[in-house]
Tab-separated table of N, CA and C in Angstrom:
chain	number	residue	atom	x	y	z
A	1	MET	N	-3.977	-102.025	38.816
A	1	MET	CA	-2.846	-101.141	38.977
A	1	MET	C	-1.587	-101.837	38.488
A	2	ALA	N	-0.741	-101.103	37.804
A	2	ALA	CA	0.490	-101.659	37.252
A	2	ALA	C	1.513	-101.902	38.357
A	3	ALA	N	2.356	-102.889	38.143
A	3	ALA	CA	3.460	-103.145	39.071
A	3	ALA	C	4.660	-102.339	38.601
A	4	TYR	N	5.271	-101.611	39.518
A	4	TYR	CA	6.434	-100.794	39.175
A	4	TYR	C	7.698	-101.428	39.720
A	5	HIS	N	8.786	-101.260	38.978
A	5	HIS	CA	10.103	-101.736	39.358
A	5	HIS	C	11.037	-100.544	39.284
A	6	CYS	N	11.953	-100.459	40.198
A	6	CYS	CA	12.917	-99.359	40.169
A	6	CYS	C	13.898	-99.604	39.021
A	7	CYS	N	14.173	-98.561	38.226
A	7	CYS	CA	15.037	-98.711	37.059
A	7	CYS	C	16.509	-98.455	37.362
A	8	VAL	N	16.854	-98.173	38.625
A	8	VAL	CA	18.246	-97.936	39.001
A	8	VAL	C	18.987	-99.270	38.991
A	9	PRO	N	20.177	-99.318	38.372
A	9	PRO	CA	20.925	-100.577	38.334
A	9	PRO	C	21.128	-101.172	39.729
A	10	PHE	N	20.934	-102.456	39.842
A	10	PHE	CA	21.107	-103.267	41.047
A	10	PHE	C	20.042	-103.037	42.114
A	11	CYS	N	19.077	-102.164	41.889
A	11	CYS	CA	17.998	-101.962	42.854
A	11	CYS	C	16.909	-102.994	42.571
A	12	THR	N	16.422	-103.624	43.613
A	12	THR	CA	15.423	-104.685	43.448
A	12	THR	C	14.039	-104.275	43.956
A	13	SER	N	13.809	-102.987	44.165
A	13	SER	CA	12.509	-102.533	44.658
A	13	SER	C	11.417	-102.827	43.638
A	14	ASP	N	10.320	-103.353	44.135
A	14	ASP	CA	9.211	-103.770	43.293
A	14	ASP	C	7.910	-103.481	44.041
A	15	SER	N	6.976	-102.834	43.378
A	15	SER	CA	5.720	-102.460	44.048
A	15	SER	C	4.866	-103.667	44.427
A	16	ARG	N	5.097	-104.813	43.812
A	16	ARG	CA	4.311	-106.003	44.149
A	16	ARG	C	4.630	-106.516	45.548
A	17	TYR	N	5.843	-106.216	46.036
A	17	TYR	CA	6.263	-106.697	47.349
A	17	TYR	C	6.357	-105.538	48.342
A	18	ASN	N	5.517	-104.548	48.162
A	18	ASN	CA	5.538	-103.342	48.975
A	18	ASN	C	4.174	-103.156	49.641
A	19	ALA	N	3.725	-104.170	50.345
A	19	ALA	CA	2.381	-104.153	50.925
A	19	ALA	C	2.199	-103.035	51.955
A	20	ASP	N	3.245	-102.713	52.700
A	20	ASP	CA	3.119	-101.674	53.728
A	20	ASP	C	3.316	-100.265	53.164
A	21	LYS	N	3.558	-100.161	51.869
A	21	LYS	CA	3.666	-98.873	51.159
A	21	LYS	C	4.761	-97.967	51.714
A	22	LYS	N	5.854	-98.558	52.197
A	22	LYS	CA	6.961	-97.755	52.702
A	22	LYS	C	7.835	-97.218	51.570
A	23	ILE	N	7.760	-97.839	50.421
A	23	ILE	CA	8.540	-97.399	49.265
A	23	ILE	C	7.578	-96.791	48.253
A	24	SER	N	7.939	-95.619	47.767
A	24	SER	CA	7.131	-94.987	46.718
A	24	SER	C	7.937	-94.979	45.424
A	25	PHE	N	7.244	-94.886	44.307
A	25	PHE	CA	7.880	-94.931	42.999
A	25	PHE	C	7.574	-93.639	42.248
A	26	HIS	N	8.633	-93.053	41.654
A	26	HIS	CA	8.518	-91.716	41.070
A	26	HIS	C	8.975	-91.704	39.619
A	27	ARG	N	8.208	-91.006	38.793
A	27	ARG	CA	8.514	-90.908	37.366
A	27	ARG	C	9.741	-90.044	37.120
A	28	ILE	N	10.474	-90.398	36.089
A	28	ILE	CA	11.575	-89.554	35.621
A	28	ILE	C	10.938	-88.361	34.917
A	29	PRO	N	11.410	-87.139	35.184
A	29	PRO	CA	10.807	-85.970	34.529
A	29	PRO	C	10.801	-86.122	33.011
A	30	ALA	N	9.729	-85.680	32.380
A	30	ALA	CA	9.586	-85.813	30.927
A	30	ALA	C	10.606	-84.930	30.213
A	31	PHE	N	11.214	-85.469	29.165
A	31	PHE	CA	12.234	-84.736	28.419
A	31	PHE	C	11.660	-83.488	27.761
A	32	HIS	N	10.461	-83.577	27.205
A	32	HIS	CA	9.881	-82.434	26.495
A	32	HIS	C	9.420	-81.323	27.436
A	33	VAL	N	9.282	-81.625	28.740
A	33	VAL	CA	8.863	-80.618	29.720
A	33	VAL	C	10.081	-80.025	30.442
A	34	GLU	N	10.977	-80.891	30.928
A	34	GLU	CA	12.167	-80.463	31.672
A	34	GLU	C	13.396	-81.221	31.168
A	35	PRO	N	13.934	-80.847	30.007
A	35	PRO	CA	15.049	-81.614	29.430
A	35	PRO	C	16.293	-81.660	30.318
A	36	GLN	N	16.631	-80.553	30.979
A	36	GLN	CA	17.834	-80.536	31.805
A	36	GLN	C	17.682	-81.461	33.017
A	37	ARG	N	16.554	-81.387	33.684
A	37	ARG	CA	16.299	-82.242	34.848
A	37	ARG	C	16.198	-83.716	34.450
A	38	HIS	N	15.571	-83.988	33.313
A	38	HIS	CA	15.475	-85.347	32.774
A	38	HIS	C	16.881	-85.935	32.598
A	39	ASN	N	17.761	-85.165	31.968
A	39	ASN	CA	19.135	-85.633	31.735
A	39	ASN	C	19.915	-85.786	33.036
A	40	GLU	N	19.672	-84.916	34.017
A	40	GLU	CA	20.334	-85.040	35.316
A	40	GLU	C	19.938	-86.335	36.015
A	41	TRP	N	18.644	-86.668	35.975
A	41	TRP	CA	18.186	-87.919	36.585
A	41	TRP	C	18.871	-89.112	35.922
A	42	LEU	N	18.914	-89.128	34.601
A	42	LEU	CA	19.527	-90.261	33.894
A	42	LEU	C	21.011	-90.368	34.209
A	43	LYS	N	21.672	-89.230	34.316
A	43	LYS	CA	23.103	-89.235	34.647
A	43	LYS	C	23.314	-89.786	36.054
A	44	LYS	N	22.495	-89.329	37.013
A	44	LYS	CA	22.629	-89.770	38.407
A	44	LYS	C	22.343	-91.258	38.577
A	45	ILE	N	21.346	-91.772	37.858
A	45	ILE	CA	21.011	-93.200	38.008
A	45	ILE	C	21.854	-94.085	37.087
A	46	ARG	N	22.768	-93.452	36.347
A	46	ARG	CA	23.693	-94.163	35.457
A	46	ARG	C	22.970	-95.007	34.410
A	47	ARG	N	22.069	-94.341	33.718
A	47	ARG	CA	21.331	-94.982	32.631
A	47	ARG	C	21.450	-94.144	31.376
A	48	ASP	N	21.717	-94.795	30.270
A	48	ASP	CA	21.778	-94.139	28.971
A	48	ASP	C	20.651	-94.687	28.110
A	49	PRO	N	19.795	-93.807	27.603
A	49	PRO	CA	18.736	-94.299	26.708
A	49	PRO	C	19.342	-94.934	25.460
A	50	GLY	N	18.779	-96.014	25.058
A	50	GLY	CA	19.255	-96.728	23.882
A	50	GLY	C	18.402	-97.960	23.673
A	51	PRO	N	18.917	-98.933	22.927
A	51	PRO	CA	18.104	-100.126	22.649
A	51	PRO	C	17.797	-100.968	23.894
A	52	LEU	N	18.625	-100.869	24.955
A	52	LEU	CA	18.393	-101.676	26.154
A	52	LEU	C	17.651	-100.932	27.252
A	53	PHE	N	17.502	-99.621	27.109
A	53	PHE	CA	16.793	-98.836	28.132
A	53	PHE	C	16.079	-97.672	27.477
A	54	LYS	N	14.782	-97.625	27.666
A	54	LYS	CA	13.968	-96.529	27.142
A	54	LYS	C	13.130	-95.970	28.283
A	55	VAL	N	13.091	-94.642	28.381
A	55	VAL	CA	12.264	-94.006	29.400
A	55	VAL	C	10.843	-93.943	28.876
A	56	GLY	N	9.935	-94.563	29.595
A	56	GLY	CA	8.535	-94.576	29.196
A	56	GLY	C	7.639	-94.104	30.327
A	57	ALA	N	6.359	-94.229	30.121
A	57	ALA	CA	5.377	-93.777	31.114
A	57	ALA	C	5.466	-94.587	32.407
A	58	CYS	N	5.950	-95.808	32.352
A	58	CYS	CA	6.026	-96.652	33.542
A	58	CYS	C	7.423	-96.723	34.152
A	59	THR	N	8.381	-95.996	33.603
A	59	THR	CA	9.736	-96.002	34.142
A	59	THR	C	9.751	-95.237	35.458
A	60	ARG	N	10.237	-95.880	36.508
A	60	ARG	CA	10.191	-95.297	37.846
A	60	ARG	C	11.525	-95.434	38.583
A	61	VAL	N	11.734	-94.521	39.536
A	61	VAL	CA	12.852	-94.577	40.473
A	61	VAL	C	12.213	-94.650	41.858
A	62	CYS	N	12.677	-95.574	42.690
A	62	CYS	CA	12.041	-95.739	44.000
A	62	CYS	C	12.559	-94.727	45.012
A	63	SER	N	11.820	-94.591	46.094
A	63	SER	CA	12.126	-93.599	47.124
A	63	SER	C	13.417	-93.886	47.882
A	64	LYS	N	13.973	-95.085	47.751
A	64	LYS	CA	15.236	-95.403	48.412
A	64	LYS	C	16.381	-94.537	47.887
A	65	HIS	N	16.210	-93.952	46.705
A	65	HIS	CA	17.286	-93.183	46.080
A	65	HIS	C	17.175	-91.682	46.322
A	66	PHE	N	16.304	-91.296	47.253
A	66	PHE	CA	16.133	-89.893	47.610
A	66	PHE	C	16.386	-89.719	49.104
A	67	LEU	N	16.794	-88.540	49.483
A	67	LEU	CA	16.993	-88.223	50.892
A	67	LEU	C	15.640	-87.991	51.564
A	68	PRO	N	15.544	-88.221	52.869
A	68	PRO	CA	14.269	-87.957	53.562
A	68	PRO	C	13.822	-86.500	53.416
A	69	THR	N	14.778	-85.599	53.268
A	69	THR	CA	14.434	-84.176	53.122
A	69	THR	C	13.890	-83.838	51.734
A	70	ASP	N	13.936	-84.779	50.803
A	70	ASP	CA	13.427	-84.554	49.446
A	70	ASP	C	11.909	-84.725	49.359
A	71	PHE	N	11.289	-85.139	50.456
A	71	PHE	CA	9.853	-85.424	50.448
A	71	PHE	C	9.069	-84.423	51.281
A	72	VAL	N	7.823	-84.262	50.909
A	72	VAL	CA	6.869	-83.471	51.684
A	72	VAL	C	5.614	-84.329	51.841
A	73	ARG	N	5.035	-84.322	53.030
A	73	ARG	CA	3.813	-85.106	53.279
A	73	ARG	C	2.580	-84.261	53.006
A	74	THR	N	1.596	-84.876	52.372
A	74	THR	CA	0.323	-84.199	52.142
A	74	THR	C	-0.535	-84.352	53.388
A	75	LEU	N	-1.663	-83.714	53.402
A	75	LEU	CA	-2.574	-83.823	54.548
A	75	LEU	C	-3.101	-85.241	54.722
A	76	THR	N	-3.142	-86.007	53.629
A	76	THR	CA	-3.626	-87.384	53.706
A	76	THR	C	-2.503	-88.370	54.042
A	77	GLY	N	-1.266	-87.877	54.177
A	77	GLY	CA	-0.149	-88.741	54.537
A	77	GLY	C	0.676	-89.237	53.359
A	78	LYS	N	0.296	-88.884	52.159
A	78	LYS	CA	1.042	-89.313	50.975
A	78	LYS	C	2.369	-88.558	50.904
A	79	ARG	N	3.429	-89.255	50.499
A	79	ARG	CA	4.734	-88.618	50.345
A	79	ARG	C	4.909	-88.177	48.907
A	80	ASN	N	5.132	-86.898	48.690
A	80	ASN	CA	5.400	-86.369	47.356
A	80	ASN	C	6.818	-85.829	47.312
A	81	LEU	N	7.440	-85.965	46.155
A	81	LEU	CA	8.765	-85.382	45.975
A	81	LEU	C	8.643	-83.871	45.864
A	82	LYS	N	9.607	-83.177	46.416
A	82	LYS	CA	9.657	-81.732	46.230
A	82	LYS	C	9.999	-81.477	44.761
A	83	PRO	N	9.590	-80.337	44.222
A	83	PRO	CA	9.680	-80.090	42.777
A	83	PRO	C	11.042	-80.278	42.100
A	84	LYS	N	12.132	-79.873	42.695
A	84	LYS	CA	13.427	-79.907	41.997
A	84	LYS	C	14.377	-81.004	42.490
A	85	CYS	N	13.858	-82.026	43.139
A	85	CYS	CA	14.709	-83.085	43.692
A	85	CYS	C	15.294	-83.979	42.608
A	86	ILE	N	16.483	-84.466	42.903
A	86	ILE	CA	17.182	-85.376	42.001
A	86	ILE	C	17.630	-86.571	42.834
A	87	PRO	N	17.507	-87.799	42.326
A	87	PRO	CA	17.947	-88.962	43.105
A	87	PRO	C	19.432	-88.837	43.448
A	88	SER	N	19.783	-89.187	44.690
A	88	SER	CA	21.170	-88.999	45.116
A	88	SER	C	21.710	-90.108	46.016
A	89	VAL	N	20.914	-91.099	46.338
A	89	VAL	CA	21.364	-92.174	47.230
A	89	VAL	C	21.499	-93.454	46.418
A	90	PHE	N	22.737	-93.901	46.271
A	90	PHE	CA	23.025	-95.121	45.496
A	90	PHE	C	24.121	-95.888	46.213
A	91	TYR	N	24.247	-97.158	45.930
A	91	TYR	CA	25.296	-97.924	46.582
A	91	TYR	C	26.667	-97.432	46.154
A	92	TRP	N	26.777	-96.795	44.992
A	92	TRP	CA	28.076	-96.318	44.504
A	92	TRP	C	28.410	-94.905	44.994
A	93	SER	N	27.496	-94.233	45.686
A	93	SER	CA	27.785	-92.882	46.176
A	93	SER	C	28.516	-92.948	47.517
A	94	LYS	N	29.210	-91.872	47.864
A	94	LYS	CA	30.031	-91.834	49.082
A	94	LYS	C	29.224	-92.104	50.342
A	95	ASP	N	28.103	-91.417	50.485
A	95	ASP	CA	27.314	-91.536	51.701
A	95	ASP	C	26.135	-92.489	51.532
A	96	ALA	N	26.389	-93.557	50.828
A	96	ALA	CA	25.313	-94.504	50.522
A	96	ALA	C	24.820	-95.206	51.782
A	97	THR	N	23.513	-95.313	51.878
A	97	THR	CA	22.924	-96.084	52.970
A	97	THR	C	22.347	-97.389	52.431
A	98	LEU	N	22.453	-97.569	51.118
A	98	LEU	CA	21.957	-98.794	50.504
A	98	LEU	C	23.023	-99.873	50.565
A	99	GLN	N	22.598	-101.095	50.549
A	99	GLN	CA	23.517	-102.216	50.541
A	99	GLN	C	24.148	-102.343	49.159
A	100	PRO	N	25.403	-102.782	49.080
A	100	PRO	CA	26.006	-103.011	47.767
A	100	PRO	C	25.283	-104.147	47.051
A	101	PRO	N	25.419	-104.206	45.736
A	101	PRO	CA	24.731	-105.277	45.014
A	101	PRO	C	25.289	-106.634	45.415
A	102	PRO	N	24.478	-107.660	45.304
A	102	PRO	CA	24.969	-108.987	45.671
A	102	PRO	C	26.080	-109.420	44.723
A	103	SER	N	27.063	-110.087	45.292
A	103	SER	CA	28.151	-110.569	44.442
A	103	SER	C	27.646	-111.754	43.629
A	104	SER	N	28.364	-112.041	42.585
A	104	SER	CA	27.952	-113.163	41.746
A	104	SER	C	28.109	-114.456	42.536
A	105	PRO	N	27.260	-115.435	42.274
A	105	PRO	CA	27.338	-116.685	43.032
A	105	PRO	C	28.684	-117.365	42.825
A	106	LYS	N	29.213	-117.859	43.913
A	106	LYS	CA	30.494	-118.557	43.815
A	106	LYS	C	30.238	-119.965	43.312
A	107	ARG	N	31.084	-120.350	42.424
A	107	ARG	CA	30.934	-121.703	41.879
A	107	ARG	C	31.620	-122.698	42.793
A	108	ARG	N	30.913	-123.741	43.049
A	108	ARG	CA	31.492	-124.790	43.887
A	108	ARG	C	32.304	-125.726	43.032
A	109	LYS	N	33.419	-126.110	43.567
A	109	LYS	CA	34.255	-127.079	42.867
A	109	LYS	C	33.740	-128.465	43.201
A	110	LEU	N	33.500	-129.208	42.204
A	110	LEU	CA	33.048	-130.575	42.406
A	110	LEU	C	34.251	-131.495	42.490
A	111	ARG	N	34.229	-132.347	43.459
A	111	ARG	CA	35.313	-133.311	43.586
A	111	ARG	C	34.841	-134.632	42.994
A	112	LEU	N	35.603	-135.082	42.092
A	112	LEU	CA	35.268	-136.350	41.470
A	112	LEU	C	35.914	-137.486	42.279
A	113	GLN	N	35.132	-138.460	42.578
A	113	GLN	CA	35.660	-139.601	43.304
A	113	GLN	C	36.073	-140.652	42.285
A	114	ARG	N	37.238	-141.094	42.471
A	114	ARG	CA	37.739	-142.147	41.570
A	114	ARG	C	37.631	-143.478	42.316
A	115	GLY	N	37.173	-144.392	41.636
A	115	GLY	CA	37.067	-145.613	42.398
A	115	GLY	C	36.845	-146.802	41.651
């Protein structure tokens, strides 16, 4: 099974470290099937397709970026996204429940001893 990583900027969700399966990973809608919804997802996650980002078969958005009401449980307990859901929970949104991205490491000043 492939390892999935969330493609949302500053999100560190990774399926390799998801042993308890609390986080699910969801494909971005295909452009040729739902172009408007595809573009809405990219706009919401603040990603522009280009040389540094391409939407492929393994491109995923993790469940942390959806509201609990965006999911429906199957009889087997699997969480599926409702058909028209769009990611809406980000650290940059007003009602964000996610932690802000880590700040850049502070550089320590080295003191030179003269002697």
